[in-house]
Every structure is written in C-alpha cells, then in structure tokens.
Amino acid sequence: MTAGEAIEAVRDRVALGSKPSDEIDYVLAAAVEAARVTLGIDVHDVQIAAAVALAHGHVVEMATGEGKTLSACFAAVAASLDGTQVHVLTANDYLACRDADWMAPVFEMLGVEVGCAAGLGQDEDDRRREMYARPVCYATVPTVGFDYLRDNMRLRREDQVLRAFGMAIIDEADSILVDDARVPLVLSGPSDVPLDLYVKVDAAVAELEDADVAVDHLTRTAVLTDAGDEHLETILREKGLLQGEGLYDGANVRIVHHALMSLKAHRLLEAERDYVVANGEIVVVDETTGRFVDGRRWSDGLHQAVEAKERVAIRPESQSYAGISFQNLVLLYRYRAGMTGTASAESDEFRRTYGMTVAAIPSHRPCRRIDEADEVYRSRAGKLRAVVREILASKERGQPVLVGTTSIAKSDELAAMLCGHGFEIVDLARDDAFEPLRADPAARVVAVLNAKHHEHEARILADAGLPGAVTIATNMAGRGVDIRLGGADGDPHLAAAAEAAGGLYVIGTERHESRRVDDQLRGRSGRQGNPGRSRFVLSLEDDLLRLFGAKGLDRFLSRAGFGDDDAISHRFVNGLILNAQKKVDGRNGEQRREVKRYDDVLAGQRTAFYDLRMRAVDGAAEEIARDLVERAVEVLASIHAPEDVAPDDRDVAAMAQDFRMRLGIPVRPDLLRESGKVIVDAALAAMAAKRAEKIARAGEQVYAELELYVVVSSLDIAWRNHVAALDHLRSVVSLRAYGGRDPLTEFRTEAVEMYEALLEAAALSAATGLSFASVKPQAAAA
C-alpha cells in the first residue's frame, strides 16, 4: 500500500466516525514514507514527536535545524482529515511561500491540496480565495487578519476570501504571538487632516530645545516639560496655528496631538534604525527582526510626522476602519498549535492567553556549540574594534562567521570597518556572491544582509556556512533560514573544512531587549550536532546597558584602569544584562496584556456587529432595515416628545422639520401633540407607505438590492466612526488615572454607551438613505 492509499483509507475511516486523533499513527507512517519518497528525507523520531505534539495543540520547542517545517506538514495533514481548514502561519511572506513549495510534494502524495495566500495583492481576491479554499493554506498572521477584517466589510458573501478558522499551526510562535502582539492589526483608510498642517507643526516642534522635552527611552515616550508647554504655545501662536486661550484649549486638540506625534518623530525615531528613507518614502523597520515591513505605516499621524521630518512627500493620514489584536485573531481558531526554538521562557503567556502548553522536544543529536561568556567594553568604538579582531582571527582559521547587529546603520558601519582591512562587500544580487570563497577561503569578502537586501536573504544565509565566510546581518538572520556548514549545496569537503575550523561562529554585537532573540541568533550555530561557537561583544554605550545602570559600572572600570580596548567578562555584568532584559520583558508583557484587555472590550462589540452585518449580507437586509427604521423613528420621537415634557411644551415646528429632513415624511400637526407611541406608529406607517411605493415603482429585486446597500453602508460608516472614536478614547483614557479612576473600567463603560450611539447613528443614516433614495421605474414587459 502506498502512502497515498494509506491516507485514503484513514480518510474513509474518519468519514465513518473515527477520530483523527485515533488515526495519528497511520497518518504519520504514511507521511514519513511520503517525505522519504518525494524529498529524500529520512525523518527522525524528534520530528515525529513534534508532529504529535502539534496535532494535540501544544507549542513545540525545537532547536534550530531540527525539522520544524516537516513536523508542521505532518500535523497539518492529520488535522485536515475531518475537513478542518488548516492555516500554517509563518513569520513572513517569503517563509510562507518557501515552506508551501517545499512541502507541496509531500502534501500531493498524501492527497491534500496545499495553497499559499502570502504575498498576494489586495486586487487578487480570486487567487486568495482559491488558496484559502484548499485544506491546508500557508500564510502570515497579518495576511489572515487583514483578510478577516476586509471580509467583514464585503457587500456579498461570495466576495469573501476566507473559509473558516479551523486550526492554526504557528511557526516562530514566540515572535508572532508574543513579540508582534504588542501592536494590534488595524485596517485603515484616508482621513481629512490637511497635509500642510504636518509641515507647519514639524517646523514648530523643530524649534524646541532640549530643556523643553523630557525623553524616556525605556518607555519610548517624549513629553513636553512645563517650560516646553510655554515655549511651544509661543511658537504656535507666532505661526498662527493656535486658537482660544492657550495650548490646551479645546479648539487646539488636533494641533496638540500632531505636535506630540512630531515630538516623538524627532526625539524617539531614528533613521536607519526605526525606518529608512527609500525612493522618497518612509519604510518602517521591524524593531525585533530588523526587516522592512512593506505596507506598514505608523498610525495616529506618526507616519506623517516622520515624513514631514525627513522632507519627503506626505501621504494622507489613515483613519481606523477596523482592527483586531493578534491575540483575539488567533483565538478565533477552534484549534491552535505552535513551534519555535525558544518557547519555555513564555510558557505562562502561551497558557494564559492562548490555552497552549509548551512541549520541549530534545534535539536529534547533542548540541556541540560553545557559548562563550559576554565581553563588555567601556566604549562602542572599543567594542567594534574587538569584533573586527574576532572576525580577522576567525578568517585566519577559515571559520565561517555570522555577525548579528541591531540596526541597518550598525551593520553598514561594521562592514565599512572591515573594508578598511581589505574586505570587499559582495554584490548580493549576484547568484555567485560567495563564489570566491569556494575557490579560496582566505578571500576577503563580506556579505551585508539587512532589510535593504531582504530578497536575497535565503541565498546568502545558505552560503554563510562556507569556510571563511563573513556575513553581517540584522536580527532577521535569527529566523527561519537554515545555515549549513559547507554552503547551500552541502559540499562535503567544504563542510569538513568549516567543521575543522570550529563550525559557524556567531558574534552578537548588542544584546536585544528580549533574551529569546539573542538565543535565536545563537541557535544559527551548532545545528544538527555540528560544532559551533557564539559570543556577545558589548559596550557600556549599548542601548540596553546605557538604560540600566551602566554609568556606575563605567566609573568602576575607569577607577580599575580599564581602557577602551580592555574587556570585562564577569557574572556581575551578565546579571546586569539579564536584569535589564527581565525589566524590558516585563514592560513588553504588560503592553501585550493591555492591548488584549482593551481589545477584549471591542471584541464583543466586533462579534455582535459583524454578525448583524453578515445577517444583512446573507438575506436579512429587509428585516434589519425595518428594525433600523423603527429605531430611528423612536430616537427622533424620544428627542422631541420625551415623557417628562408636556405636549403643549414641545417645539412642534422643530419636530416636524426633523421628521421631514431626516425621514422625508410629513407628520400632521395634530399628531405631534400626541403620545410618543402614537407619533412613532404614524411615522412608521408613513415610512412603510413610501417603501411600498418604491417597490411598486422599481420592483422587488431592485429595491432589495437598494435596501441591502443602504443598510450595509450605513452600518459600515457608523462602525468606522465608532472605531475611530474608541481609538481616540483609548489614547486619552489613561489620564483619568490621575483622578483616581481606573482607565480600563472607564473605557469599558464608555465603550458600551458609544456602541449604543453607533446603532442609533446607523439607524438614522439607514432611515434617511432609504427614505430619500430615488428609484427608476421598472421597464414594462414586452
């Protein structure tokens, strides 16, 4: 029996009522055979164990190079047997497409169609719909998240691209579910802020002095001091931008907001670290991976503030149309599993937030990597000289070196220093970039891999294990791409030479805020039992140490006679770094919890709203339109004929005008003195008569389409305004803590009231639209 026949037999048993979990042994046996036949891979026990753990919903902790991609493939096959839609979610578009293509032969032999929704444009709905329709689809979390938000803005069910949220298998789970989860996914559209306002505010903020601003790099905040308030008020008034009595007058809310965004752009965001200017645009750099994030724009006017700062063309600010946190998106799936090389450190968060426990899988072969103690230098210049010395020494041994940096600028700076020692930076666009090393390991060439060259990532890193290779990369090198000793083609002679020289040597030039990212970088070395070495070379001027007590250590080293080129390696320093990382991790963890707490408030409203909207799309538009019209009439009646106001005290003229302007119906003057119920009944009867007249004029089908459009568009506009209002409330509600009130409780209370206002606004909009919409008479039958 072939692997495909075995899976077909399992599928038949599942159709007759057998549970997929009871068939896991047969599935894995067939999958192992399929991998052997199609890919020539001999599957190890640890990969099978990982597949079982994934199938049971665990987060699998598995060392780099141990075969997580294959394990995910096996688990996806098992999960899809009963018709469950499986999404394999990876860290970026490249990895999603690579893994889908790589595993396609295995899926094909097992009779499972596989697709990839990553990297497709917004105008490729048909293609994305086709990919999602397959039993297994590879994608990224943002891709699925934005498709989910867009699907809930479609006018027809058949226009949606997603199927169902069955099972999610999440690669690099710590990066996606932890690091990326501090910022929610937000679907945006253009707002009405005039573009010249950003330029004027930028010019004003640029005049502020250091004493006007208090900057906290730990919490990433920049605020005005008392002196700064006065100075900015003076500047803005001189430029004619200020209204009212002072800076914080209600009329100046927009100006102050954009001034604070500009302040953040000038004092906290740095070019070549947080963003780059490319082709006249600001391109965001992910702080964790160092990658460019195509299409991402900072919200709330911050991106426009950076554009004004860098004197590039300003694109209109976006208004939030819809949003969802990473956490609540993943929780839409019925089943969840994940895999990463560093999961144990976040086991509590995986369990608490996602209901997943961590399963640690041992490596296939014992790790032979030597992890050296950190070396710390007093100055950054001394550190860089030490890194260059390490690289040169490794080059002499023929040992491949991977140097990890934290920003594009720092990787370029280190490469420039190597050029001063006779190195040549290779052209990454060439397929034979590292070819000189194959002929001569002593060839002084260096590859600089950062977000500027991300499209060459896989090919360059695949050759980073050649003897004598020197590769400088941002943290992007720590994720998803394998580095084999001997290069991409695994030449046994070159592999033996690299192994004899000590294996891949990983040098970190700065500690990341998260130790997990450091561990991922270390994990590039020592794969599959290969020898390797790692070391972090740091300085007291590094961001992490500078923020956490390095001044005292610097004074101690100075008194002890340490110069710029003298290193200290001591457990006290390691403890200082570990403590700093714990503090930052604690802060980041609180940010993630806060994002989810506030998004949980919106989650219930989002679900209720999307259910209401989809009911309209699915054929209940007439019923919902009737409910909205009734609500609109009741709102108007309650405004003009409240129970606590005597009929003779009503403003009858205003009431009549409101009914005429909003609903297009006249109400007899004598009725306006009646009870609210009488007024409502009369208005609803008039609205029903108008509806019947339009149906008779245009026909049932045409009016049904009009009704659907008016209902859905009214709901959508009200929802967008609601989301924007909640965004604004979220940005200011924290200030209420100064008054002894809990911001989250305040947010929750006001959000409920605002949702009721949303429904009222939608009702009035729909009633007005249906009343005043004109229809053409239907053509007479021939």
PDB file of C-alpha atoms in Angstrom, residues 565-762:
ATOM      1  CA  ASP A 565      40.146  48.188  24.340  1.00  0.00           C
ATOM      2  CA  ASP A 566      40.043  46.270  27.625  1.00  0.00           C
ATOM      3  CA  ALA A 567      37.132  43.878  28.108  1.00  0.00           C
ATOM      4  CA  ILE A 568      35.420  42.705  31.255  1.00  0.00           C
ATOM      5  CA  SER A 569      33.792  39.307  31.432  1.00  0.00           C
ATOM      6  CA  HIS A 570      32.157  38.731  34.802  1.00  0.00           C
ATOM      7  CA  ARG A 571      28.985  37.182  36.188  1.00  0.00           C
ATOM      8  CA  PHE A 572      28.075  40.568  37.663  1.00  0.00           C
ATOM      9  CA  VAL A 573      27.846  42.013  34.141  1.00  0.00           C
ATOM     10  CA  ASN A 574      25.830  39.036  32.938  1.00  0.00           C
ATOM     11  CA  GLY A 575      23.483  39.566  35.873  1.00  0.00           C
ATOM     12  CA  LEU A 576      23.139  43.251  34.993  1.00  0.00           C
ATOM     13  CA  ILE A 577      22.202  42.363  31.409  1.00  0.00           C
ATOM     14  CA  LEU A 578      19.779  39.642  32.480  1.00  0.00           C
ATOM     15  CA  ASN A 579      18.106  42.007  34.926  1.00  0.00           C
ATOM     16  CA  ALA A 580      17.769  44.655  32.226  1.00  0.00           C
ATOM     17  CA  GLN A 581      16.188  42.167  29.827  1.00  0.00           C
ATOM     18  CA  LYS A 582      13.760  40.998  32.511  1.00  0.00           C
ATOM     19  CA  LYS A 583      12.664  44.578  33.116  1.00  0.00           C
ATOM     20  CA  VAL A 584      12.085  45.211  29.428  1.00  0.00           C
ATOM     21  CA  ASP A 585      10.322  41.853  29.003  1.00  0.00           C
ATOM     22  CA  GLY A 586       8.099  42.770  31.937  1.00  0.00           C
ATOM     23  CA  ARG A 587       7.236  46.094  30.353  1.00  0.00           C
ATOM     24  CA  ASN A 588       6.539  44.464  26.982  1.00  0.00           C
ATOM     25  CA  GLY A 589       4.420  41.792  28.633  1.00  0.00           C
ATOM     26  CA  GLU A 590       2.291  44.438  30.304  1.00  0.00           C
ATOM     27  CA  GLN A 591       1.883  46.186  26.945  1.00  0.00           C
ATOM     28  CA  ARG A 592       0.610  42.937  25.393  1.00  0.00           C
ATOM     29  CA  ARG A 593      -1.804  42.339  28.257  1.00  0.00           C
ATOM     30  CA  GLU A 594      -3.052  45.906  27.969  1.00  0.00           C
ATOM     31  CA  VAL A 595      -3.580  45.567  24.207  1.00  0.00           C
ATOM     32  CA  LYS A 596      -5.668  42.444  24.791  1.00  0.00           C
ATOM     33  CA  ARG A 597      -7.620  43.891  27.725  1.00  0.00           C
ATOM     34  CA  TYR A 598      -8.726  46.858  25.660  1.00  0.00           C
ATOM     35  CA  ASP A 599      -9.312  44.776  22.539  1.00  0.00           C
ATOM     36  CA  ASP A 600     -11.437  42.364  24.609  1.00  0.00           C
ATOM     37  CA  VAL A 601     -13.817  45.272  25.221  1.00  0.00           C
ATOM     38  CA  LEU A 602     -14.094  45.776  21.474  1.00  0.00           C
ATOM     39  CA  ALA A 603     -14.165  42.029  20.723  1.00  0.00           C
ATOM     40  CA  GLY A 604     -17.730  41.519  21.943  1.00  0.00           C
ATOM     41  CA  GLN A 605     -18.911  44.550  20.006  1.00  0.00           C
ATOM     42  CA  ARG A 606     -16.972  43.441  16.937  1.00  0.00           C
ATOM     43  CA  THR A 607     -18.581  39.989  17.034  1.00  0.00           C
ATOM     44  CA  ALA A 608     -22.098  41.420  17.523  1.00  0.00           C
ATOM     45  CA  PHE A 609     -21.613  43.995  14.776  1.00  0.00           C
ATOM     46  CA  TYR A 610     -20.134  41.529  12.263  1.00  0.00           C
ATOM     47  CA  ASP A 611     -22.960  39.074  12.997  1.00  0.00           C
ATOM     48  CA  LEU A 612     -25.535  41.819  12.384  1.00  0.00           C
ATOM     49  CA  ARG A 613     -23.823  42.922   9.190  1.00  0.00           C
ATOM     50  CA  MET A 614     -23.447  39.388   7.831  1.00  0.00           C
ATOM     51  CA  ARG A 615     -27.116  38.688   8.554  1.00  0.00           C
ATOM     52  CA  ALA A 616     -27.894  41.565   6.225  1.00  0.00           C
ATOM     53  CA  VAL A 617     -25.494  40.232   3.601  1.00  0.00           C
ATOM     54  CA  ASP A 618     -26.989  36.740   3.910  1.00  0.00           C
ATOM     55  CA  GLY A 619     -30.532  37.861   3.135  1.00  0.00           C
ATOM     56  CA  ALA A 620     -31.939  39.515   6.242  1.00  0.00           C
ATOM     57  CA  ALA A 621     -31.488  43.084   4.969  1.00  0.00           C
ATOM     58  CA  GLU A 622     -35.252  43.686   4.862  1.00  0.00           C
ATOM     59  CA  GLU A 623     -35.709  42.645   8.489  1.00  0.00           C
ATOM     60  CA  ILE A 624     -32.691  44.664   9.662  1.00  0.00           C
ATOM     61  CA  ALA A 625     -33.808  47.689   7.648  1.00  0.00           C
ATOM     62  CA  ARG A 626     -37.203  47.526   9.346  1.00  0.00           C
ATOM     63  CA  ASP A 627     -35.537  47.359  12.764  1.00  0.00           C
ATOM     64  CA  LEU A 628     -33.248  50.272  11.964  1.00  0.00           C
ATOM     65  CA  VAL A 629     -36.072  52.441  10.661  1.00  0.00           C
ATOM     66  CA  GLU A 630     -38.109  51.692  13.785  1.00  0.00           C
ATOM     67  CA  ARG A 631     -35.133  52.584  15.969  1.00  0.00           C
ATOM     68  CA  ALA A 632     -34.561  55.829  14.067  1.00  0.00           C
ATOM     69  CA  VAL A 633     -38.187  56.878  14.470  1.00  0.00           C
ATOM     70  CA  GLU A 634     -38.103  56.048  18.181  1.00  0.00           C
ATOM     71  CA  VAL A 635     -34.905  58.097  18.603  1.00  0.00           C
ATOM     72  CA  LEU A 636     -36.482  61.130  16.936  1.00  0.00           C
ATOM     73  CA  ALA A 637     -39.647  60.729  18.980  1.00  0.00           C
ATOM     74  CA  SER A 638     -37.685  60.474  22.218  1.00  0.00           C
ATOM     75  CA  ILE A 639     -35.753  63.636  21.334  1.00  0.00           C
ATOM     76  CA  HIS A 640     -38.786  65.766  20.527  1.00  0.00           C
ATOM     77  CA  ALA A 641     -41.502  64.133  22.618  1.00  0.00           C
ATOM     78  CA  PRO A 642     -39.858  62.934  25.833  1.00  0.00           C
ATOM     79  CA  GLU A 643     -42.180  61.583  28.503  1.00  0.00           C
ATOM     80  CA  ASP A 644     -41.206  64.259  31.032  1.00  0.00           C
ATOM     81  CA  VAL A 645     -42.206  67.151  28.743  1.00  0.00           C
ATOM     82  CA  ALA A 646     -45.881  68.128  28.467  1.00  0.00           C
ATOM     83  CA  PRO A 647     -47.324  68.038  24.901  1.00  0.00           C
ATOM     84  CA  ASP A 648     -48.036  71.781  24.965  1.00  0.00           C
ATOM     85  CA  ASP A 649     -44.368  72.493  25.811  1.00  0.00           C
ATOM     86  CA  ARG A 650     -42.993  70.652  22.769  1.00  0.00           C
ATOM     87  CA  ASP A 651     -41.295  72.504  19.931  1.00  0.00           C
ATOM     88  CA  VAL A 652     -43.719  71.215  17.327  1.00  0.00           C
ATOM     89  CA  ALA A 653     -42.118  73.153  14.476  1.00  0.00           C
ATOM     90  CA  ALA A 654     -38.669  71.688  15.189  1.00  0.00           C
ATOM     91  CA  MET A 655     -40.173  68.201  15.479  1.00  0.00           C
ATOM     92  CA  ALA A 656     -41.978  68.494  12.153  1.00  0.00           C
ATOM     93  CA  GLN A 657     -38.834  69.797  10.461  1.00  0.00           C
ATOM     94  CA  ASP A 658     -36.691  66.975  11.865  1.00  0.00           C
ATOM     95  CA  PHE A 659     -39.090  64.289  10.651  1.00  0.00           C
ATOM     96  CA  ARG A 660     -39.268  65.962   7.253  1.00  0.00           C
ATOM     97  CA  MET A 661     -35.476  66.499   6.908  1.00  0.00           C
ATOM     98  CA  ARG A 662     -34.350  63.132   8.274  1.00  0.00           C
ATOM     99  CA  LEU A 663     -37.144  60.837   7.133  1.00  0.00           C
ATOM    100  CA  GLY A 664     -38.760  62.762   4.313  1.00  0.00           C
ATOM    101  CA  ILE A 665     -42.227  62.310   5.771  1.00  0.00           C
ATOM    102  CA  PRO A 666     -44.747  64.932   6.858  1.00  0.00           C
ATOM    103  CA  VAL A 667     -46.421  64.384  10.215  1.00  0.00           C
ATOM    104  CA  ARG A 668     -49.798  66.039  10.787  1.00  0.00           C
ATOM    105  CA  PRO A 669     -49.559  68.893  13.364  1.00  0.00           C
ATOM    106  CA  ASP A 670     -52.308  67.387  15.490  1.00  0.00           C
ATOM    107  CA  LEU A 671     -50.305  64.125  15.836  1.00  0.00           C
ATOM    108  CA  LEU A 672     -47.273  65.986  17.146  1.00  0.00           C
ATOM    109  CA  ARG A 673     -49.201  66.718  20.353  1.00  0.00           C
ATOM    110  CA  GLU A 674     -49.986  63.026  20.887  1.00  0.00           C
ATOM    111  CA  SER A 675     -48.008  60.477  22.897  1.00  0.00           C
ATOM    112  CA  GLY A 676     -44.671  59.226  21.676  1.00  0.00           C
ATOM    113  CA  LYS A 677     -46.173  55.869  20.693  1.00  0.00           C
ATOM    114  CA  VAL A 678     -48.813  57.495  18.501  1.00  0.00           C
ATOM    115  CA  ILE A 679     -46.138  59.582  16.777  1.00  0.00           C
ATOM    116  CA  VAL A 680     -43.937  56.514  16.218  1.00  0.00           C
ATOM    117  CA  ASP A 681     -46.828  54.466  14.785  1.00  0.00           C
ATOM    118  CA  ALA A 682     -47.811  57.276  12.419  1.00  0.00           C
ATOM    119  CA  ALA A 683     -44.226  57.796  11.234  1.00  0.00           C
ATOM    120  CA  LEU A 684     -43.667  54.070  10.694  1.00  0.00           C
ATOM    121  CA  ALA A 685     -46.890  53.836   8.703  1.00  0.00           C
ATOM    122  CA  ALA A 686     -45.707  56.716   6.500  1.00  0.00           C
ATOM    123  CA  MET A 687     -42.295  55.039   6.031  1.00  0.00           C
ATOM    124  CA  ALA A 688     -43.975  51.737   5.132  1.00  0.00           C
ATOM    125  CA  ALA A 689     -46.116  53.517   2.552  1.00  0.00           C
ATOM    126  CA  LYS A 690     -43.016  55.109   0.981  1.00  0.00           C
ATOM    127  CA  ARG A 691     -41.329  51.704   0.873  1.00  0.00           C
ATOM    128  CA  ALA A 692     -44.330  50.082  -0.810  1.00  0.00           C
ATOM    129  CA  GLU A 693     -44.474  52.893  -3.362  1.00  0.00           C
ATOM    130  CA  LYS A 694     -40.790  52.418  -4.284  1.00  0.00           C
ATOM    131  CA  ILE A 695     -41.180  48.651  -4.584  1.00  0.00           C
ATOM    132  CA  ALA A 696     -44.148  49.124  -6.889  1.00  0.00           C
ATOM    133  CA  ARG A 697     -42.114  51.587  -8.941  1.00  0.00           C
ATOM    134  CA  ALA A 698     -38.786  49.689  -9.180  1.00  0.00           C
ATOM    135  CA  GLY A 699     -39.685  46.074  -8.449  1.00  0.00           C
ATOM    136  CA  GLU A 700     -38.881  43.760  -5.545  1.00  0.00           C
ATOM    137  CA  GLN A 701     -35.414  42.752  -6.730  1.00  0.00           C
ATOM    138  CA  VAL A 702     -34.141  46.262  -7.438  1.00  0.00           C
ATOM    139  CA  TYR A 703     -35.458  47.582  -4.137  1.00  0.00           C
ATOM    140  CA  ALA A 704     -33.947  44.626  -2.255  1.00  0.00           C
ATOM    141  CA  GLU A 705     -30.525  45.480  -3.697  1.00  0.00           C
ATOM    142  CA  LEU A 706     -31.011  49.141  -2.732  1.00  0.00           C
ATOM    143  CA  GLU A 707     -32.078  48.136   0.763  1.00  0.00           C
ATOM    144  CA  LEU A 708     -29.030  45.910   1.201  1.00  0.00           C
ATOM    145  CA  TYR A 709     -26.664  48.634   0.015  1.00  0.00           C
ATOM    146  CA  VAL A 710     -28.160  51.337   2.258  1.00  0.00           C
ATOM    147  CA  VAL A 711     -28.248  49.090   5.330  1.00  0.00           C
ATOM    148  CA  VAL A 712     -24.686  47.795   4.934  1.00  0.00           C
ATOM    149  CA  SER A 713     -23.152  51.163   4.036  1.00  0.00           C
ATOM    150  CA  SER A 714     -24.921  52.824   6.987  1.00  0.00           C
ATOM    151  CA  LEU A 715     -23.626  50.158   9.340  1.00  0.00           C
ATOM    152  CA  ASP A 716     -20.097  50.426   7.909  1.00  0.00           C
ATOM    153  CA  ILE A 717     -19.907  54.207   8.263  1.00  0.00           C
ATOM    154  CA  ALA A 718     -21.200  54.038  11.826  1.00  0.00           C
ATOM    155  CA  TRP A 719     -18.704  51.272  12.661  1.00  0.00           C
ATOM    156  CA  ARG A 720     -15.750  53.194  11.231  1.00  0.00           C
ATOM    157  CA  ASN A 721     -16.703  56.260  13.228  1.00  0.00           C
ATOM    158  CA  HIS A 722     -17.114  54.074  16.318  1.00  0.00           C
ATOM    159  CA  VAL A 723     -13.645  52.520  15.884  1.00  0.00           C
ATOM    160  CA  ALA A 724     -12.087  55.961  15.374  1.00  0.00           C
ATOM    161  CA  ALA A 725     -13.856  57.279  18.475  1.00  0.00           C
ATOM    162  CA  LEU A 726     -12.644  54.312  20.536  1.00  0.00           C
ATOM    163  CA  ASP A 727      -9.102  54.889  19.265  1.00  0.00           C
ATOM    164  CA  HIS A 728      -9.290  58.454  20.482  1.00  0.00           C
ATOM    165  CA  LEU A 729     -10.807  57.384  23.807  1.00  0.00           C
ATOM    166  CA  ARG A 730      -8.067  54.777  24.217  1.00  0.00           C
ATOM    167  CA  SER A 731      -5.372  57.430  23.681  1.00  0.00           C
ATOM    168  CA  VAL A 732      -6.675  59.737  26.421  1.00  0.00           C
ATOM    169  CA  VAL A 733      -8.427  57.498  28.949  1.00  0.00           C
ATOM    170  CA  SER A 734      -5.159  56.721  30.776  1.00  0.00           C
ATOM    171  CA  LEU A 735      -5.118  60.333  32.025  1.00  0.00           C
ATOM    172  CA  ARG A 736      -8.143  59.560  34.202  1.00  0.00           C
ATOM    173  CA  ALA A 737      -5.894  57.538  36.483  1.00  0.00           C
ATOM    174  CA  TYR A 738      -4.697  60.882  37.859  1.00  0.00           C
ATOM    175  CA  GLY A 739      -8.226  61.391  39.155  1.00  0.00           C
ATOM    176  CA  GLY A 740      -8.219  58.043  40.937  1.00  0.00           C
ATOM    177  CA  ARG A 741     -10.349  56.295  38.311  1.00  0.00           C
ATOM    178  CA  ASP A 742      -9.482  53.002  36.631  1.00  0.00           C
ATOM    179  CA  PRO A 743      -8.851  53.692  32.901  1.00  0.00           C
ATOM    180  CA  LEU A 744      -9.990  50.241  31.766  1.00  0.00           C
ATOM    181  CA  THR A 745     -13.274  50.480  33.700  1.00  0.00           C
ATOM    182  CA  GLU A 746     -13.837  53.945  32.282  1.00  0.00           C
ATOM    183  CA  PHE A 747     -13.073  52.682  28.779  1.00  0.00           C
ATOM    184  CA  ARG A 748     -15.424  49.719  29.158  1.00  0.00           C
ATOM    185  CA  THR A 749     -18.290  51.871  30.453  1.00  0.00           C
ATOM    186  CA  GLU A 750     -17.970  54.483  27.752  1.00  0.00           C
ATOM    187  CA  ALA A 751     -17.490  51.860  25.023  1.00  0.00           C
ATOM    188  CA  VAL A 752     -20.909  50.384  25.869  1.00  0.00           C
ATOM    189  CA  GLU A 753     -22.529  53.813  25.620  1.00  0.00           C
ATOM    190  CA  MET A 754     -20.688  54.502  22.369  1.00  0.00           C
ATOM    191  CA  TYR A 755     -21.900  51.223  20.854  1.00  0.00           C
ATOM    192  CA  GLU A 756     -25.482  52.248  21.548  1.00  0.00           C
ATOM    193  CA  ALA A 757     -24.703  55.567  19.860  1.00  0.00           C
ATOM    194  CA  LEU A 758     -23.273  53.601  16.903  1.00  0.00           C
ATOM    195  CA  LEU A 759     -26.555  51.721  16.464  1.00  0.00           C
ATOM    196  CA  GLU A 760     -28.543  54.963  16.703  1.00  0.00           C
ATOM    197  CA  ALA A 761     -26.300  56.636  14.127  1.00  0.00           C
ATOM    198  CA  ALA A 762     -26.626  53.640  11.787  1.00  0.00           C
TER     199      ALA A 762
END
